[in-house]
Short mmCIF file of C-alpha atoms in Angstrom, two decimals:
data_model
loop_
_atom_site.label_atom_id
_atom_site.label_comp_id
_atom_site.label_asym_id
_atom_site.label_seq_id
_atom_site.Cartn_x
_atom_site.Cartn_y
_atom_site.Cartn_z
CA UNK A 249 -8.49 6.39 -16.91
CA UNK A 250 -9.62 5.63 -13.37
CA UNK A 251 -9.39 2.18 -11.81
CA UNK A 252 -10.35 0.73 -8.47
CA UNK A 253 -8.01 -2.09 -7.52
CA UNK A 254 -8.20 -4.80 -4.89
CA UNK A 255 -4.79 -5.91 -3.68
CA UNK A 256 -3.55 -8.67 -3.93
CA UNK A 257 -6.46 -9.99 -6.08
CA UNK A 258 -5.95 -7.45 -8.90
CA UNK A 259 -2.14 -7.63 -8.97
CA UNK A 260 -2.16 -8.84 -12.59
CA UNK A 261 -4.18 -5.82 -13.77
CA UNK A 262 -1.24 -3.60 -12.82
CA UNK A 263 0.62 -4.41 -16.04
CA UNK A 264 -2.07 -2.65 -18.12
CA UNK A 265 -1.83 0.68 -16.31
CA UNK A 266 -0.46 3.77 -18.07
CA UNK A 267 1.31 6.86 -16.82
CA UNK A 268 -1.35 9.40 -15.82
CA UNK A 269 -3.98 6.81 -14.85
CA UNK A 270 -5.70 7.41 -11.53
CA UNK A 271 -6.12 4.49 -9.16
CA UNK A 272 -7.76 3.77 -5.80
CA UNK A 273 -6.43 0.86 -3.79
CA UNK A 274 -8.25 -1.41 -1.38
CA UNK A 275 -6.14 -3.94 0.47
CA UNK A 276 -2.92 -4.20 2.44
CA UNK A 277 -0.36 -1.43 2.47
CA UNK A 278 2.98 -1.54 4.29
CA UNK A 279 5.05 1.54 5.08
CA UNK A 280 8.79 1.68 4.52
CA UNK A 281 11.10 4.67 4.61
CA UNK A 282 14.90 4.92 4.49
CA UNK A 283 15.67 2.74 7.53
CA UNK A 284 13.12 0.06 6.67
CA UNK A 285 14.54 -0.19 3.16
CA UNK A 286 18.04 -0.63 4.56
CA UNK A 287 16.75 -3.24 6.98
CA UNK A 288 15.01 -5.16 4.18
CA UNK A 289 18.29 -5.39 2.31
CA UNK A 290 20.22 -6.38 5.44
CA UNK A 291 17.73 -9.16 6.26
CA UNK A 292 18.10 -10.52 2.75
CA UNK A 293 21.90 -10.49 3.02
CA UNK A 294 21.69 -12.46 6.26
CA UNK A 295 19.36 -14.95 4.60
CA UNK A 296 16.45 -13.94 6.84
CA UNK A 297 12.96 -13.04 5.72
CA UNK A 298 10.37 -10.44 6.66
CA UNK A 299 7.56 -11.42 9.05
CA UNK A 300 5.02 -10.72 6.25
CA UNK A 301 4.81 -11.16 2.47
CA UNK A 302 5.46 -7.74 0.90
CA UNK A 303 4.80 -9.00 -2.64
CA UNK A 304 1.08 -9.17 -1.82
CA UNK A 305 0.99 -5.58 -0.58
CA UNK A 306 1.58 -1.98 -1.62
CA UNK A 307 4.90 -0.49 -0.53
CA UNK A 308 4.10 2.99 0.80
CA UNK A 309 6.78 5.63 1.42
CA UNK A 310 5.27 6.98 4.62
CA UNK A 311 6.06 7.68 8.26
CA UNK A 312 2.66 8.07 9.85
CA UNK A 313 1.41 9.81 12.98
CA UNK A 314 -0.20 6.97 14.91
CA UNK A 315 -1.94 6.98 18.26
CA UNK A 316 -2.33 4.05 20.63
CA UNK A 317 -5.84 3.73 21.98
CA UNK A 318 -6.05 0.75 24.34
CA UNK A 319 -4.60 -2.17 22.39
CA UNK A 320 -5.31 -0.63 19.00
CA UNK A 321 -3.38 1.80 16.89
CA UNK A 322 -5.20 4.60 15.14
CA UNK A 323 -3.78 6.43 12.08
CA UNK A 324 -4.02 10.22 12.50
CA UNK A 325 -1.99 11.41 9.53
CA UNK A 326 -0.31 9.31 6.85
CA UNK A 327 0.61 11.18 3.70
CA UNK A 328 3.62 10.20 1.58
CA UNK A 329 7.26 11.09 2.22
CA UNK A 330 9.73 12.10 -0.53
CA UNK A 331 10.32 8.97 -2.61
CA UNK A 332 13.60 9.99 -4.23
CA UNK A 333 15.45 9.17 -1.00
CA UNK A 334 14.49 5.54 -1.51
CA UNK A 335 16.06 5.46 -5.00
CA UNK A 336 19.23 4.32 -3.19
CA UNK A 337 17.61 0.99 -2.30
CA UNK A 338 14.49 0.55 -4.38
CA UNK A 339 15.93 -1.31 -7.37
CA UNK A 340 17.16 -4.12 -5.12
CA UNK A 341 14.10 -4.12 -2.86
CA UNK A 342 11.79 -4.49 -5.89
CA UNK A 343 13.85 -7.37 -7.26
CA UNK A 344 14.39 -9.25 -4.01
CA UNK A 345 10.89 -8.89 -2.59
CA UNK A 346 8.81 -8.88 -5.79
CA UNK A 347 7.24 -5.47 -5.09
CA UNK A 348 4.89 -4.37 -7.87
CA UNK A 349 3.15 -1.31 -6.46
CA UNK A 350 4.99 1.59 -4.83
CA UNK A 351 3.27 4.74 -3.59
CA UNK A 352 5.01 7.94 -2.55
CA UNK A 353 5.50 11.50 -3.70
CA UNK A 354 7.87 13.56 -5.80
CA UNK A 355 8.84 10.91 -8.33
CA UNK A 356 11.63 8.33 -8.62
CA UNK A 357 14.69 7.86 -10.80
CA UNK A 358 15.75 5.75 -13.77
CA UNK A 359 16.99 2.74 -11.78
CA UNK A 360 13.68 2.35 -9.98
CA UNK A 361 11.77 2.78 -13.26
CA UNK A 362 13.92 0.08 -14.87
CA UNK A 363 13.33 -2.36 -12.00
CA UNK A 364 9.58 -1.67 -12.15
CA UNK A 365 9.57 -2.27 -15.89
CA UNK A 366 11.26 -5.66 -15.38
CA UNK A 367 8.65 -6.76 -12.85
CA UNK A 368 5.74 -5.04 -14.66
CA UNK A 369 5.06 -2.82 -11.70
CA UNK A 370 4.11 0.80 -11.07
CA UNK A 371 5.01 3.79 -8.95
CA UNK A 372 2.08 6.08 -8.11
CA UNK A 373 1.91 9.33 -6.16
CA UNK A 374 -0.44 10.69 -3.55
CA UNK A 375 -0.76 14.43 -2.83
CA UNK A 376 2.19 15.44 -0.64
CA UNK A 377 1.18 16.95 2.68
CA UNK A 378 -2.39 15.65 2.56
CA UNK A 379 -1.73 13.53 5.64
CA UNK A 380 -5.07 13.87 7.41
CA UNK A 381 -7.02 12.99 4.28
CA UNK A 382 -4.82 9.96 3.53
CA UNK A 383 -5.32 8.64 7.06
CA UNK A 384 -9.08 8.46 6.41
CA UNK A 385 -8.58 5.52 4.04
CA UNK A 386 -6.45 3.55 6.51
CA UNK A 387 -9.27 2.32 8.69
CA UNK A 388 -7.26 -0.30 10.52
CA UNK A 389 -3.70 -0.93 11.61
CA UNK A 390 -3.17 -4.62 10.97
CA UNK A 391 0.26 -4.81 12.59
CA UNK A 392 3.54 -3.02 13.16
CA UNK A 393 7.06 -4.44 12.86
CA UNK A 394 10.42 -3.13 14.10
CA UNK A 395 8.74 -0.38 16.15
CA UNK A 396 11.25 -0.55 19.01
CA UNK A 397 14.29 -0.76 16.74
CA UNK A 398 13.29 1.93 14.25
CA UNK A 399 10.90 4.25 16.10
CA UNK A 400 7.41 5.06 14.88
CA UNK A 401 8.13 7.11 11.71
CA UNK A 402 10.55 4.47 10.35
CA UNK A 403 8.76 1.32 11.56
CA UNK A 404 6.94 -0.94 9.11
CA UNK A 405 3.22 -0.39 9.59
CA UNK A 406 0.68 -2.64 7.91
CA UNK A 407 -2.51 -0.77 7.10
CA UNK A 408 -5.83 -2.04 5.87
CA UNK A 409 -6.80 0.46 3.17
CA UNK A 410 -10.16 1.19 1.63
CA UNK A 411 -10.10 3.24 -1.59
CA UNK A 412 -6.69 4.76 -0.88
CA UNK A 413 -6.38 7.47 -3.53
CA UNK A 414 -6.55 9.24 -5.87
CA UNK A 415 -3.10 7.91 -6.76
CA UNK A 416 -1.61 9.02 -10.06
CA UNK A 417 0.53 6.52 -11.93
CA UNK A 418 3.89 8.24 -12.41
CA UNK A 419 5.97 5.25 -13.56
CA UNK A 420 4.12 2.66 -15.61
CA UNK A 421 5.06 -0.95 -16.44
CA UNK A 422 6.39 0.17 -19.84
CA UNK A 423 8.98 2.25 -17.99
CA UNK A 424 7.45 5.66 -18.79
CA UNK A 425 8.51 7.99 -15.99
CA UNK A 426 6.79 11.35 -15.50
CA UNK A 427 9.64 12.52 -13.26
CA UNK A 428 12.15 12.08 -16.09
CA UNK A 429 9.87 13.69 -18.70
CA UNK A 430 9.09 16.72 -16.54
CA UNK A 431 12.72 17.18 -15.54
CA UNK A 432 13.78 17.27 -19.19
CA UNK A 433 11.07 19.86 -19.89
CA UNK A 434 12.13 21.97 -16.92
CA UNK A 435 15.75 21.98 -18.08
CA UNK A 436 14.53 23.48 -21.36
CA UNK A 437 12.48 26.10 -19.54
CA UNK A 438 15.47 26.92 -17.35
CA UNK A 439 17.41 27.99 -20.42
CA UNK A 440 14.53 30.25 -21.47
CA UNK A 441 14.27 31.78 -18.00
CA UNK A 442 18.05 32.38 -17.91
CA UNK A 443 17.69 34.23 -21.22
CA UNK A 444 15.07 36.51 -19.68
CA UNK A 445 17.39 37.14 -16.72
CA UNK A 446 20.33 37.96 -19.00
CA UNK A 447 18.22 40.43 -20.94
CA UNK A 448 16.85 42.18 -17.84
CA UNK B 66 -2.89 30.15 31.03
CA UNK B 67 0.71 29.35 31.83
CA UNK B 68 3.47 29.59 29.26
CA UNK B 69 3.93 25.82 28.86
CA UNK B 70 0.24 25.27 28.14
CA UNK B 71 0.31 28.23 25.75
CA UNK B 72 3.23 26.84 23.74
CA UNK B 73 1.54 23.44 23.65
CA UNK B 74 -1.61 25.06 22.30
CA UNK B 75 0.41 27.06 19.76
CA UNK B 76 2.09 23.85 18.51
CA UNK B 77 -1.30 22.20 18.16
CA UNK B 78 -2.72 25.24 16.35
CA UNK B 79 0.24 25.37 13.95
CA UNK B 80 0.04 21.63 13.20
CA UNK B 81 -3.70 21.42 12.64
CA UNK B 82 -4.54 24.63 10.78
CA UNK B 83 -2.62 26.77 8.34
CA UNK B 84 -2.72 30.56 8.61
CA UNK B 85 -5.40 32.42 6.65
CA UNK B 86 -2.88 34.04 4.28
CA UNK B 87 -1.57 30.62 3.24
CA UNK B 88 -5.05 29.18 2.75
CA UNK B 89 -6.02 32.18 0.60
CA UNK B 90 -2.92 31.86 -1.58
CA UNK B 91 -3.61 28.16 -2.16
CA UNK B 92 -7.28 28.88 -2.89
CA UNK B 93 -6.33 31.51 -5.49
CA UNK B 94 -3.79 29.08 -7.02
CA UNK B 95 -6.59 26.51 -7.28
CA UNK B 96 -8.90 29.01 -8.99
CA UNK B 97 -6.23 30.08 -11.48
CA UNK B 98 -4.90 26.62 -12.30
CA UNK B 99 -5.56 25.35 -15.81
CA UNK B 100 -3.49 22.15 -15.59
CA UNK B 101 -6.04 19.48 -14.67
CA UNK B 102 -3.78 17.24 -12.60
CA UNK B 103 -2.36 20.14 -10.60
CA UNK B 104 -5.86 21.49 -10.06
CA UNK B 105 -6.97 18.13 -8.65
CA UNK B 106 -3.92 18.12 -6.35
CA UNK B 107 -4.76 21.62 -5.11
CA UNK B 108 -8.30 20.46 -4.53
CA UNK B 109 -7.01 17.59 -2.35
CA UNK B 110 -4.79 20.04 -0.49
CA UNK B 111 -7.72 22.33 0.31
CA UNK B 112 -9.90 19.36 1.33
CA UNK B 113 -7.12 18.10 3.55
CA UNK B 114 -6.65 21.48 5.23
CA UNK B 115 -10.38 21.78 5.98
CA UNK B 116 -10.60 18.19 7.23
CA UNK B 117 -7.54 18.50 9.48
CA UNK B 118 -8.86 21.69 11.04
CA UNK B 119 -12.31 20.23 11.64
CA UNK B 120 -10.96 17.03 13.24
CA UNK B 121 -7.95 18.70 14.91
CA UNK B 122 -5.58 16.32 13.12
CA UNK B 123 -2.04 17.05 11.91
CA UNK B 124 -2.29 18.56 8.41
CA UNK B 125 0.75 16.52 7.38
CA UNK B 126 2.25 13.44 9.02
CA UNK B 127 5.60 15.21 8.84
CA UNK B 128 4.96 17.49 11.78
CA UNK B 129 8.44 18.88 11.23
CA UNK B 130 11.40 19.85 13.33
CA UNK B 131 10.05 22.04 16.10
CA UNK B 132 11.67 25.40 15.37
CA UNK B 133 11.21 28.48 17.53
CA UNK B 134 12.22 32.01 16.61
CA UNK B 135 12.33 34.25 19.65
CA UNK B 136 12.22 38.02 19.32
CA UNK B 137 13.02 39.06 22.84
CA UNK B 138 13.34 42.47 24.46
CA UNK B 139 16.59 43.09 26.42
CA UNK B 140 14.47 43.60 29.53
CA UNK B 141 12.10 40.67 29.09
CA UNK B 142 12.12 38.81 32.44
CA UNK B 143 11.13 35.23 31.53
CA UNK B 144 13.89 33.98 29.20
CA UNK B 145 14.74 30.90 31.23
CA UNK B 146 11.07 30.03 31.81
CA UNK B 147 10.42 30.19 28.08
CA UNK B 148 13.32 27.91 27.19
CA UNK B 149 12.22 25.35 29.77
CA UNK B 150 8.60 25.63 28.66
CA UNK B 151 9.49 25.09 24.99
CA UNK B 152 11.34 21.85 25.72
CA UNK B 153 8.64 20.61 28.10
CA UNK B 154 5.77 21.43 25.75
CA UNK B 155 7.48 19.79 22.75
CA UNK B 156 7.91 16.56 24.73
CA UNK B 157 4.31 16.80 25.91
CA UNK B 158 3.00 17.49 22.39
CA UNK B 159 4.77 14.30 21.25
CA UNK B 160 3.27 12.35 24.12
CA UNK B 161 -0.22 13.60 23.22
CA UNK B 162 0.29 12.59 19.54
CA UNK B 163 0.06 16.21 18.37
CA UNK B 164 3.44 15.71 16.69
CA UNK B 165 5.40 12.73 15.39
CA UNK B 166 8.65 11.83 17.15
CA UNK B 167 10.86 13.50 14.58
CA UNK B 168 14.26 13.96 16.22
CA UNK B 169 16.83 11.16 15.90
CA UNK B 170 20.50 10.70 16.72
CA UNK B 171 22.39 11.60 13.53
CA UNK B 172 24.85 8.70 13.86
CA UNK B 173 22.66 5.82 15.00
CA UNK B 174 19.23 6.98 13.80
CA UNK B 175 17.94 6.11 17.28
CA UNK B 176 14.69 7.91 18.08
CA UNK B 177 14.24 8.96 21.73
CA UNK B 178 10.53 9.34 20.99
CA UNK B 179 9.98 12.81 22.46
CA UNK B 180 11.42 15.30 19.93
CA UNK B 181 14.06 16.38 22.42
CA UNK B 182 17.79 15.93 21.82
CA UNK B 183 21.03 17.84 21.45
CA UNK B 184 20.12 21.39 20.20
CA UNK B 185 16.53 20.23 19.55
CA UNK B 186 13.92 21.77 19.80
CA UNK B 187 15.80 24.49 17.97
CA UNK B 188 15.59 27.98 19.43
CA UNK B 189 16.91 30.99 17.53
CA UNK B 190 17.27 34.21 19.54
CA UNK B 191 16.97 37.73 18.29
CA UNK B 192 17.43 40.45 20.89
CA UNK B 193 15.92 43.90 20.55
CA UNK B 194 14.68 46.86 22.60
CA UNK B 195 11.73 46.28 24.93
CA UNK B 196 10.47 44.17 27.80
CA UNK B 197 8.16 41.81 25.91
CA UNK B 198 8.74 38.78 23.67
CA UNK B 199 7.31 37.22 20.52
CA UNK B 200 7.70 33.49 19.96
CA UNK B 201 7.29 32.25 16.40
CA UNK B 202 6.47 28.55 16.12
CA UNK B 203 7.59 27.12 12.78
CA UNK B 204 7.34 23.33 12.45
CA UNK B 205 9.65 22.69 9.49
CA UNK B 206 9.14 19.58 7.37
CA UNK B 207 12.04 17.44 6.16
CA UNK B 208 11.04 17.22 2.50
CA UNK B 209 11.14 20.97 2.07
CA UNK B 210 14.19 21.41 4.30
CA UNK B 211 16.09 19.02 2.03
CA UNK B 212 15.68 21.56 -0.79
CA UNK B 213 17.68 24.19 1.14
CA UNK B 214 20.81 25.50 -0.52
CA UNK B 215 23.69 27.84 0.13
CA UNK B 216 25.29 29.63 -2.78
CA UNK B 217 28.59 31.36 -2.14
CA UNK B 218 28.44 33.44 -5.32
CA UNK B 219 31.12 35.70 -6.67
CA UNK B 220 30.18 39.35 -6.11
CA UNK B 221 30.71 39.88 -9.85
CA UNK B 222 27.79 37.56 -10.59
CA UNK B 223 25.57 40.19 -9.00
CA UNK B 224 21.79 40.16 -8.75
CA UNK B 225 21.53 38.24 -12.04
CA UNK B 226 23.63 35.50 -10.48
CA UNK B 227 21.29 35.39 -7.49
CA UNK B 228 18.25 35.05 -9.75
CA UNK B 229 19.86 32.20 -11.72
CA UNK B 230 20.92 30.41 -8.53
CA UNK B 231 17.38 30.52 -7.16
CA UNK B 232 15.73 29.38 -10.42
CA UNK B 233 18.25 26.55 -10.72
CA UNK B 234 17.65 25.34 -7.16
CA UNK B 235 13.85 25.46 -7.44
CA UNK B 236 14.04 23.41 -10.66
CA UNK B 237 16.45 20.96 -9.02
CA UNK B 238 14.06 20.52 -6.09
CA UNK B 239 11.19 19.84 -8.50
CA UNK B 240 8.30 18.02 -6.87
CA UNK B 241 10.24 16.95 -3.78
CA UNK B 242 9.50 19.86 -1.40
CA UNK B 243 5.71 19.62 -1.98
CA UNK B 244 5.06 22.59 -4.26
CA UNK B 245 3.55 25.12 -4.52
CA UNK B 246 6.34 26.22 -2.22
CA UNK B 247 7.36 29.40 -0.43
CA UNK B 248 10.93 30.54 -0.97
CA UNK B 249 12.88 32.25 1.80
CA UNK B 250 16.07 33.99 0.65
CA UNK B 251 18.87 35.45 2.70
CA UNK B 252 21.18 37.67 0.69
CA UNK B 253 24.52 38.73 2.13
CA UNK B 254 25.98 38.17 5.59
CA UNK B 255 28.12 35.04 5.76
CA UNK B 256 27.29 31.40 5.18
CA UNK B 257 25.48 31.03 8.51
CA UNK B 258 23.76 34.41 8.58
CA UNK B 259 22.40 34.11 5.04
CA UNK B 260 20.75 30.79 5.92
CA UNK B 261 19.23 31.95 9.18
CA UNK B 262 17.77 35.16 7.77
CA UNK B 263 16.42 33.09 4.86
CA UNK B 264 14.54 30.90 7.32
CA UNK B 265 13.43 33.92 9.34
CA UNK B 266 12.05 35.47 6.14
CA UNK B 267 9.53 32.61 6.09
CA UNK B 268 7.85 34.05 9.18
CA UNK B 269 6.43 36.92 7.17
CA UNK B 270 2.79 36.39 6.04
CA UNK B 271 2.34 35.54 2.36
CA UNK B 272 1.68 38.58 0.23
CA UNK B 273 3.48 40.93 2.62
CA UNK B 274 6.40 42.62 0.88
CA UNK B 275 9.75 43.63 2.33
CA UNK B 276 9.68 47.20 3.67
CA UNK B 277 12.37 48.35 1.19
CA UNK B 278 11.09 48.81 -2.36
CA UNK B 279 14.25 47.45 -4.03
CA UNK B 280 13.90 44.21 -2.05
CA UNK B 281 10.13 44.05 -2.57
CA UNK B 282 10.64 44.46 -6.33
CA UNK B 283 13.14 41.62 -6.40
CA UNK B 284 10.69 39.40 -4.47
CA UNK B 285 8.01 39.99 -7.10
CA UNK B 286 10.40 39.56 -10.00
CA UNK B 287 11.65 36.24 -8.61
CA UNK B 288 8.09 35.08 -7.94
CA UNK B 289 7.28 35.71 -11.60
CA UNK B 290 10.46 33.99 -12.85
CA UNK B 291 9.96 30.96 -10.60
CA UNK B 292 6.40 30.47 -11.78
CA UNK B 293 7.73 30.28 -15.34
CA UNK B 294 9.41 26.99 -14.33
CA UNK B 295 5.99 25.33 -14.42
CA UNK B 296 6.94 22.82 -11.75
CA UNK B 297 3.28 23.11 -10.74
CA UNK B 298 1.56 21.44 -7.83
CA UNK B 299 3.49 18.32 -6.79
CA UNK B 300 5.49 18.51 -10.03
CA UNK B 301 2.51 18.02 -12.35
CA UNK B 302 3.01 21.31 -14.19
CA UNK B 303 0.86 24.41 -14.32
CA UNK B 304 0.69 28.03 -13.37
CA UNK B 305 1.62 28.07 -9.69
CA UNK B 306 4.89 26.56 -8.53
CA UNK B 307 5.70 29.15 -5.88
CA UNK B 308 3.19 30.93 -3.62
CA UNK B 309 5.56 33.70 -2.55
CA UNK B 310 9.19 34.76 -2.24
CA UNK B 311 10.43 36.43 0.92
CA UNK B 312 13.85 38.05 1.00
CA UNK B 313 15.90 39.31 3.90
CA UNK B 314 19.38 40.74 3.57
CA UNK B 315 22.49 41.55 5.57
CA UNK B 316 25.66 43.46 4.73
CA UNK B 317 28.31 41.22 3.21
CA UNK B 318 32.08 40.90 2.99
CA UNK B 319 33.33 42.65 -0.19
CA UNK B 320 34.67 39.32 -1.47
CA UNK B 321 31.51 37.27 -0.79
CA UNK B 322 27.99 37.15 -2.07
CA UNK B 323 26.27 34.49 0.03
CA UNK B 324 22.74 33.47 -0.92
CA UNK B 325 20.85 31.31 1.56
CA UNK B 326 17.79 29.57 0.20
CA UNK B 327 15.23 27.90 2.45
CA UNK B 328 12.16 26.25 1.02
CA UNK B 329 8.86 25.86 2.80
CA UNK B 330 6.21 23.40 1.59
CA UNK B 331 2.62 24.47 0.86
CA UNK B 332 1.80 23.38 4.41
CA UNK B 333 3.35 26.57 5.76
CA UNK B 334 2.48 25.98 9.38
CA UNK B 335 3.03 28.82 11.81
CA UNK B 336 1.81 30.20 15.10
CA UNK B 337 2.79 33.29 17.08
CA UNK B 338 2.85 33.73 20.84
CA UNK B 339 3.09 37.18 22.39
CA UNK B 340 4.28 37.45 25.98
CA UNK B 341 4.27 40.78 27.82
CA UNK B 342 6.43 41.81 30.76
CA UNK B 343 3.77 40.70 33.26
CA UNK B 344 3.77 37.19 31.76
CA UNK B 345 0.42 37.61 30.00
CA UNK B 346 0.26 35.43 26.88
CA UNK B 347 -1.67 35.46 23.63
CA UNK B 348 -1.61 32.98 20.70
CA UNK B 349 -2.16 34.21 17.14
CA UNK B 350 -1.73 32.74 13.70
#
């Protein structure tokens, strides 16, 4: 099924999504890669908070190419980065910050799926490498945080998105995880391929 | 055109348009794909490539580690000029937003913001007869680079062992390196040599086989085996997981069978600069 979602207004519709659904998101998206995830956990430990409310936004695994034109930032390319690196932190980030929508590429592991199930959230993927196309839907840079400390790929960028997608739901709120299913299937195929090699 | 401007232009060309051979391989994969999700992903990839070229935008936001392979004649006169021009043009390309600042201190994560740091941009030299030079520009993305592997196999495992190692690694990498991927393999040499010839093998256009039949045959056999994994586009399953396999080899120690594996994402961005002994330059893709 295909759904167009407005974030944060449609946050409660997330719980009905199923693995394989295609969604388009309009609303606020914030980027966070490895360093930003670490920083989010450090801030929490110190009892400090983020300068924005991430629970009302989409967490996007992305380090964009951005260009400064006058006082404004323009997004040139903003496809997803490999999400599995964020498995190290995501379980805690989801729980602490109430994140319900994560977008990235490549799939995520069991711990992240479990945390998403608990919060009734999803992980969806955008086509890896399609950076120029993705940038089209980010028509405005709302703000940027920690740019000096983290540098532009790792900084937390807040984008205003219109119809960001197609995004394919890869982990649904029931905890179904395409990454896990496909990996199990591939392990089976590996055995078959090894048989072919042994017989050659 | 001076050499610095030429390298800058080559970086921009590599980042904004993929070579024809790569586009054709992706187009054929799209036509052959029967898995609906993978087909839609390939469609997005082709749309993205066309859009990036038209608007002169980076194809992917990961503009890679700026990697330069230099094939240089012993008598080529401008070695120093080229090294200086590479560093200067990489910094300039960053400044002009052609590439993302992608080089950070490995201990602190601090980003100098210009893609220049210790050993970076990376230049790999290969000396040969002649008085001219060829510069290969290969921006190498992090997601695909993370799928690299070195197998120090036992010689007794033989070619079958190599095949199993490669299949295993491609399955392990799964969707992470942005498949359909291109696999570069370096067989033999030592740990370092096998990895560098594996990366160099990626410079060969897709569809072009190794000049030795026994190596070419192994490339095709591995391509067939790897597409049986059904990783598919972005891990969604389907017919094409790997666009091509390129193998290079070196003589090995009798006790070692090193296999270097370097993965390139579908966004196989390349450009070639030819420089003759008079300093005349030409950019190709």
